[in-house]
XYZ file of C-alpha atoms in Angstrom:
397
model
C -113.677 -170.444 126.719
C -114.153 -168.726 130.057
C -112.017 -166.403 131.705
C -111.820 -167.357 135.484
C -110.569 -165.482 139.168
C -106.972 -167.222 139.587
C -103.288 -166.887 139.683
C -100.749 -168.262 138.060
C -100.759 -171.872 140.067
C -104.470 -172.333 139.346
C -103.567 -174.957 136.277
C -103.338 -178.460 138.328
C -99.685 -179.241 139.409
C -98.680 -175.866 139.487
C -97.404 -173.799 142.643
C -95.574 -170.333 143.188
C -94.781 -167.815 145.992
C -92.671 -165.212 146.302
C -90.906 -163.134 149.117
C -88.628 -160.343 150.038
C -84.887 -161.131 149.849
C -83.169 -157.658 150.328
C -82.590 -157.061 146.280
C -84.897 -154.487 146.721
C -85.410 -152.343 150.310
C -89.177 -152.928 151.084
C -90.972 -154.810 148.078
C -90.965 -158.517 147.144
C -88.311 -159.447 144.659
C -88.007 -163.343 144.379
C -90.229 -165.798 143.518
C -90.769 -169.336 141.633
C -93.370 -171.201 139.841
C -93.143 -175.329 140.066
C -94.851 -177.845 138.405
C -95.244 -181.849 140.171
C -93.738 -182.857 137.041
C -91.332 -181.768 134.078
C -93.563 -179.578 131.517
C -93.523 -179.430 127.981
C -91.950 -175.880 127.373
C -92.004 -172.990 124.628
C -90.463 -169.892 125.276
C -89.455 -166.743 123.166
C -86.988 -163.985 124.164
C -85.478 -160.561 123.247
C -84.269 -159.418 119.681
C -82.069 -157.260 121.404
C -78.264 -158.271 120.431
C -77.491 -157.696 124.230
C -79.043 -160.511 126.139
C -78.907 -160.565 130.068
C -77.112 -163.594 131.518
C -80.622 -165.577 132.596
C -81.664 -165.885 128.928
C -78.407 -167.641 126.948
C -78.666 -170.073 130.355
C -82.528 -170.701 129.468
C -81.445 -171.547 125.806
C -78.766 -173.743 126.914
C -81.404 -175.206 129.527
C -84.528 -176.250 127.027
C -81.962 -177.378 124.292
C -80.878 -180.227 126.673
C -83.586 -181.899 127.749
C -87.141 -179.764 126.119
C -88.595 -180.185 129.369
C -88.597 -177.615 132.188
C -90.066 -178.074 135.630
C -89.503 -174.807 137.772
C -88.623 -171.506 136.615
C -86.588 -169.015 139.674
C -87.174 -165.057 138.642
C -86.065 -162.073 140.830
C -86.885 -158.465 140.404
C -84.622 -154.850 141.136
C -81.538 -156.627 139.052
C -81.303 -157.869 135.777
C -78.129 -159.451 135.672
C -77.284 -158.132 132.137
C -74.075 -156.634 131.161
C -72.504 -158.669 134.130
C -69.740 -160.789 132.443
C -68.681 -164.653 133.488
C -69.386 -163.657 137.014
C -73.156 -162.727 135.989
C -73.409 -166.320 134.276
C -71.776 -167.629 137.475
C -74.875 -165.777 139.261
C -77.683 -167.483 136.776
C -76.021 -170.875 137.446
C -75.967 -170.686 141.376
C -79.783 -169.462 141.018
C -80.436 -172.500 139.035
C -78.036 -174.687 141.219
C -79.927 -173.678 144.593
C -83.371 -173.982 143.222
C -82.668 -177.630 142.408
C -81.267 -178.510 145.877
C -84.197 -176.501 147.191
C -86.817 -178.535 144.873
C -84.810 -181.966 144.485
C -85.179 -181.585 140.680
C -82.849 -181.716 137.943
C -80.923 -178.410 137.244
C -81.474 -178.987 133.705
C -85.117 -178.909 134.640
C -85.437 -174.615 135.795
C -85.329 -171.472 134.167
C -83.718 -168.474 135.273
C -85.517 -164.780 134.907
C -84.318 -161.641 136.333
C -85.521 -157.979 135.581
C -84.237 -154.763 137.210
C -81.211 -152.068 137.045
C -78.386 -153.146 134.456
C -74.972 -153.697 135.302
C -75.131 -154.528 138.815
C -74.430 -158.030 140.533
C -76.895 -159.874 142.275
C -76.143 -160.106 145.845
C -76.156 -163.696 145.901
C -76.295 -164.461 149.354
C -79.404 -162.806 149.690
C -80.592 -164.521 146.648
C -79.655 -167.756 148.080
C -80.925 -167.738 151.079
C -84.179 -166.385 149.999
C -84.303 -169.437 147.141
C -84.102 -171.431 150.657
C -87.436 -169.745 151.941
C -89.832 -170.106 149.062
C -92.310 -172.546 149.863
C -93.639 -175.057 147.567
C -97.008 -174.207 149.125
C -96.690 -170.768 149.458
C -98.816 -167.560 147.795
C -99.295 -167.993 144.416
C -100.191 -163.922 143.789
C -96.909 -162.968 145.487
C -95.183 -164.159 142.602
C -96.891 -161.906 140.772
C -95.611 -159.149 143.030
C -92.094 -160.630 143.382
C -91.468 -159.784 139.661
C -92.444 -156.379 139.489
C -89.926 -153.173 139.125
C -91.669 -149.887 138.351
C -95.097 -151.247 137.742
C -98.190 -149.698 139.612
C -100.143 -153.139 139.126
C -99.619 -156.985 139.138
C -100.901 -158.592 135.623
C -102.373 -162.177 135.309
C -105.211 -163.491 133.441
C -106.835 -167.322 133.943
C -108.722 -169.175 131.391
C -110.247 -172.546 131.091
C -111.755 -174.491 128.637
C -113.370 -177.851 127.390
C -111.710 -180.276 125.296
C -113.657 -183.513 124.799
C -115.452 -183.380 128.382
C -111.696 -182.669 129.821
C -111.221 -179.259 131.562
C -108.084 -177.095 130.511
C -106.545 -174.193 132.859
C -104.453 -171.745 131.458
C -102.997 -168.976 133.450
C -100.682 -166.174 132.861
C -98.551 -163.682 134.592
C -96.215 -160.527 133.462
C -94.499 -157.721 134.560
C -93.429 -154.392 132.599
C -93.777 -150.864 132.804
C -91.053 -149.501 130.777
C -88.225 -150.513 128.158
C -91.371 -152.049 126.236
C -91.344 -152.701 122.527
C -90.986 -156.028 122.176
C -89.872 -157.903 119.045
C -90.394 -160.870 121.134
C -89.799 -154.706 125.872
C -88.249 -155.514 129.826
C -90.965 -157.381 129.968
C -91.696 -160.710 131.228
C -94.384 -163.614 131.105
C -94.987 -166.765 132.242
C -97.902 -168.756 131.309
C -98.479 -172.496 132.982
C -101.263 -174.661 131.607
C -102.407 -178.440 132.321
C -103.176 -179.248 128.652
C -101.162 -182.526 127.411
C -99.506 -180.960 124.382
C -95.916 -181.648 122.948
C -92.885 -178.978 123.348
C -92.978 -179.231 119.992
C -96.504 -178.106 119.499
C -96.725 -175.557 122.070
C -93.761 -173.878 120.550
C -95.780 -173.700 117.521
C -98.960 -172.406 118.977
C -96.505 -169.988 120.991
C -95.071 -168.378 117.839
C -98.529 -168.264 116.346
C -99.567 -165.890 118.984
C -96.426 -163.799 119.839
C -96.282 -161.332 117.027
C -100.403 -159.986 117.512
C -99.880 -159.761 121.227
C -96.735 -159.058 122.901
C -95.006 -157.888 119.847
C -97.707 -155.343 119.387
C -97.370 -152.925 122.511
C -95.360 -150.265 122.669
C -94.570 -148.142 125.872
C -90.955 -146.271 125.300
C -89.918 -147.835 121.792
C -87.071 -149.389 123.645
C -86.306 -153.394 123.461
C -84.613 -154.611 126.618
C -81.712 -157.118 127.363
C -84.059 -159.634 129.746
C -87.448 -159.806 127.595
C -89.274 -163.426 127.964
C -91.930 -165.455 127.680
C -91.994 -169.053 128.903
C -94.807 -171.398 128.784
C -95.035 -174.254 130.476
C -97.606 -177.197 130.067
C -97.658 -180.419 132.280
C -100.063 -182.545 130.929
C -102.102 -183.584 134.178
C -105.249 -182.077 132.612
C -104.986 -185.737 131.418
C -106.388 -184.488 127.799
C -106.181 -186.031 124.456
C -102.985 -185.040 123.146
C -103.069 -181.985 121.594
C -101.924 -182.135 117.814
C -101.349 -179.450 115.337
C -103.003 -178.895 112.463
C -106.521 -179.945 114.509
C -109.564 -178.373 115.766
C -108.091 -178.600 119.464
C -105.362 -177.161 118.422
C -107.481 -173.770 117.272
C -109.137 -174.226 120.475
C -105.709 -174.340 122.343
C -104.289 -171.599 120.573
C -107.221 -169.602 121.026
C -106.517 -169.497 124.583
C -103.126 -168.560 124.106
C -103.882 -166.192 122.028
C -106.841 -164.421 124.903
C -104.317 -164.643 127.578
C -100.897 -163.175 125.481
C -103.465 -160.370 124.328
C -105.021 -159.658 128.021
C -101.461 -159.501 129.542
C -100.084 -157.298 126.868
C -102.979 -154.753 127.295
C -102.275 -154.665 130.913
C -98.811 -154.401 130.121
C -99.828 -151.481 127.936
C -102.247 -149.786 129.968
C -99.616 -149.419 132.942
C -96.947 -147.616 131.046
C -94.407 -145.563 133.281
C -96.430 -142.698 134.023
C -99.353 -143.380 131.979
C -102.791 -141.899 132.476
C -104.315 -143.352 129.115
C -103.951 -146.597 126.902
C -103.933 -146.495 123.525
C -105.810 -148.829 121.276
C -104.788 -148.469 117.087
C -106.577 -150.747 114.902
C -105.858 -150.386 110.997
C -108.328 -152.128 109.099
C -108.540 -153.140 104.846
C -104.987 -153.815 104.634
C -103.648 -156.332 101.924
C -101.878 -158.298 104.597
C -101.791 -158.731 108.477
C -98.553 -158.053 108.787
C -98.625 -154.660 106.799
C -101.427 -153.609 109.046
C -100.137 -154.720 112.674
C -96.807 -152.825 111.063
C -98.483 -149.600 109.757
C -100.889 -149.868 113.364
C -97.586 -150.674 115.738
C -95.991 -147.176 114.412
C -98.819 -144.997 114.700
C -98.998 -146.233 118.715
C -95.208 -145.592 119.116
C -95.201 -142.522 118.172
C -94.351 -140.057 120.483
C -96.038 -136.997 119.224
C -99.191 -139.278 118.992
C -98.598 -140.060 122.624
C -98.430 -136.520 123.775
C -101.516 -135.401 121.724
C -103.549 -137.882 123.667
C -102.226 -137.365 126.958
C -102.960 -133.540 126.280
C -106.512 -134.778 125.013
C -105.496 -133.020 121.751
C -107.469 -135.280 118.590
C -104.353 -134.354 116.534
C -105.094 -136.369 113.017
C -102.357 -134.913 111.629
C -100.242 -136.773 113.612
C -101.616 -140.038 113.229
C -101.224 -139.778 109.372
C -98.051 -138.823 109.250
C -96.907 -141.843 111.044
C -98.690 -143.588 108.733
C -96.759 -142.014 105.706
C -93.330 -143.016 107.350
C -93.788 -146.436 107.542
C -93.266 -146.385 103.620
C -95.858 -149.116 103.081
C -97.843 -148.720 99.935
C -101.136 -147.302 99.970
C -103.480 -144.248 98.285
C -102.264 -141.301 100.214
C -105.570 -139.769 98.774
C -108.144 -142.607 100.225
C -107.305 -142.787 104.293
C -110.145 -142.647 106.790
C -109.430 -141.702 110.513
C -111.166 -142.017 113.224
C -110.600 -140.839 117.083
C -112.940 -142.874 119.608
C -115.437 -143.442 116.856
C -115.777 -139.984 115.602
C -114.640 -139.302 112.168
C -112.064 -136.710 111.667
C -110.468 -137.650 108.045
C -112.259 -139.225 105.109
C -110.657 -140.146 101.727
C -107.164 -138.057 103.485
C -109.554 -135.029 103.780
C -110.341 -133.512 107.323
C -113.913 -133.323 108.346
C -115.961 -131.070 110.375
C -116.555 -132.754 113.912
C -118.272 -131.770 117.307
C -115.377 -129.695 119.353
C -117.247 -130.604 122.350
C -118.267 -133.929 121.815
C -114.404 -135.225 120.828
C -112.890 -133.662 124.216
C -115.151 -135.257 126.154
C -114.637 -138.789 124.599
C -110.873 -137.953 125.400
C -111.040 -137.910 128.806
C -111.622 -141.128 128.731
C -109.056 -143.789 130.134
C -109.143 -146.174 127.085
C -108.697 -144.309 123.538
C -109.511 -146.062 120.403
C -107.809 -145.006 116.738
C -109.361 -146.885 114.157
C -107.981 -146.215 110.615
C -108.840 -147.703 107.017
C -106.707 -147.909 104.610
C -109.197 -149.210 101.436
C -106.372 -151.666 100.322
C -107.569 -155.304 101.412
C -109.546 -157.108 104.005
C -107.133 -157.831 107.109
C -106.634 -155.417 109.931
C -104.017 -155.229 112.621
C -104.036 -154.214 116.381
C -101.427 -152.259 118.506
C -101.459 -150.815 122.024
C -99.404 -148.668 123.649
C -100.017 -145.510 126.356
C -99.878 -141.729 126.442
C -96.714 -140.182 127.244
C -96.926 -137.764 129.997
C -94.203 -135.725 132.340
C -94.328 -138.588 134.817
C -92.261 -140.713 132.316
C -89.605 -138.326 131.747
C -89.770 -137.978 136.204
C -89.472 -141.678 136.237
C -86.667 -142.744 134.447
C -84.609 -139.483 135.143
C -84.378 -140.839 138.705
C -84.655 -144.764 138.254
C -81.118 -146.448 137.036
C -81.387 -148.972 134.204
């Protein structure tokens, strides 16, 4: 597998575009992804009981045909908590996209992100959809889905399947309200592999828990979280089937793209200055290892300690304790940036100057050894800063 330069339209048969319609004052706020033909589709959406209208519509749409050919997405307004009118607006976006592309309405998914409780300015949105270009600038799509994000997030890889090159690309947005179980987080992945909808869904579910579900910025789960994967088969490879070597290779590609996007989201957390990666080793099962890692990286006390460049291992150990998982409280090791700070649940002496220099790094690694088994789990997050409070005090959600 090779990571390459590209964008969401890099796989064969895909195009994308993004424009400014006036939902936001100046920045791009509307875009689409289009495939030349109907694609196999897999999706995961928020576990929040309060779901935005587009998510409810998408579930119905995907169940109708089991194929998707286009995604229309806006930023600035979430179209959540907007009642029947909000659903009408989501359907209207679907209908206008159908007319513009001359494809069946049941082959179009809708995504929205932004302020909750406001109606979309549908006159502007419809006009914007008419202005989107099938041969547009795919890099603009990555910008059109951003809200409080500071950077776009993309990843493109390719792999050879029996002498046939398959390309996979991902784009995401997310900065605040990130605590997915399948955060707001939107992620779209395109691929030209020949794979069925059923097999694609298995691949997505295989990877979601160890990638997107392992990031946390502020502990809030959004009403609009969505991961959509489209694969149109235009690479013309032999169909990828479950329980085969090719399926394993495909899953590895998908995990790489999803993990890269997840880390980019965590790194771009609102007000963040540091990425935090927590790895828990030697647990009896991966689920518990991941749960402990995510709990530690989600601890506000740990986050603020990292922001303050304070090697406060006590906060880490306390977070492990309140997970209520089974472990020997007298046999835990903790390392911060590779420096042992606790061994056998007992603090050990380390060089303060070396540690302080290490904590100035932009990427901070915390390793926890539980001495309970042979599996591990990793989670990603960011520090908690004054700017996070400022951003969310001033930004209406």
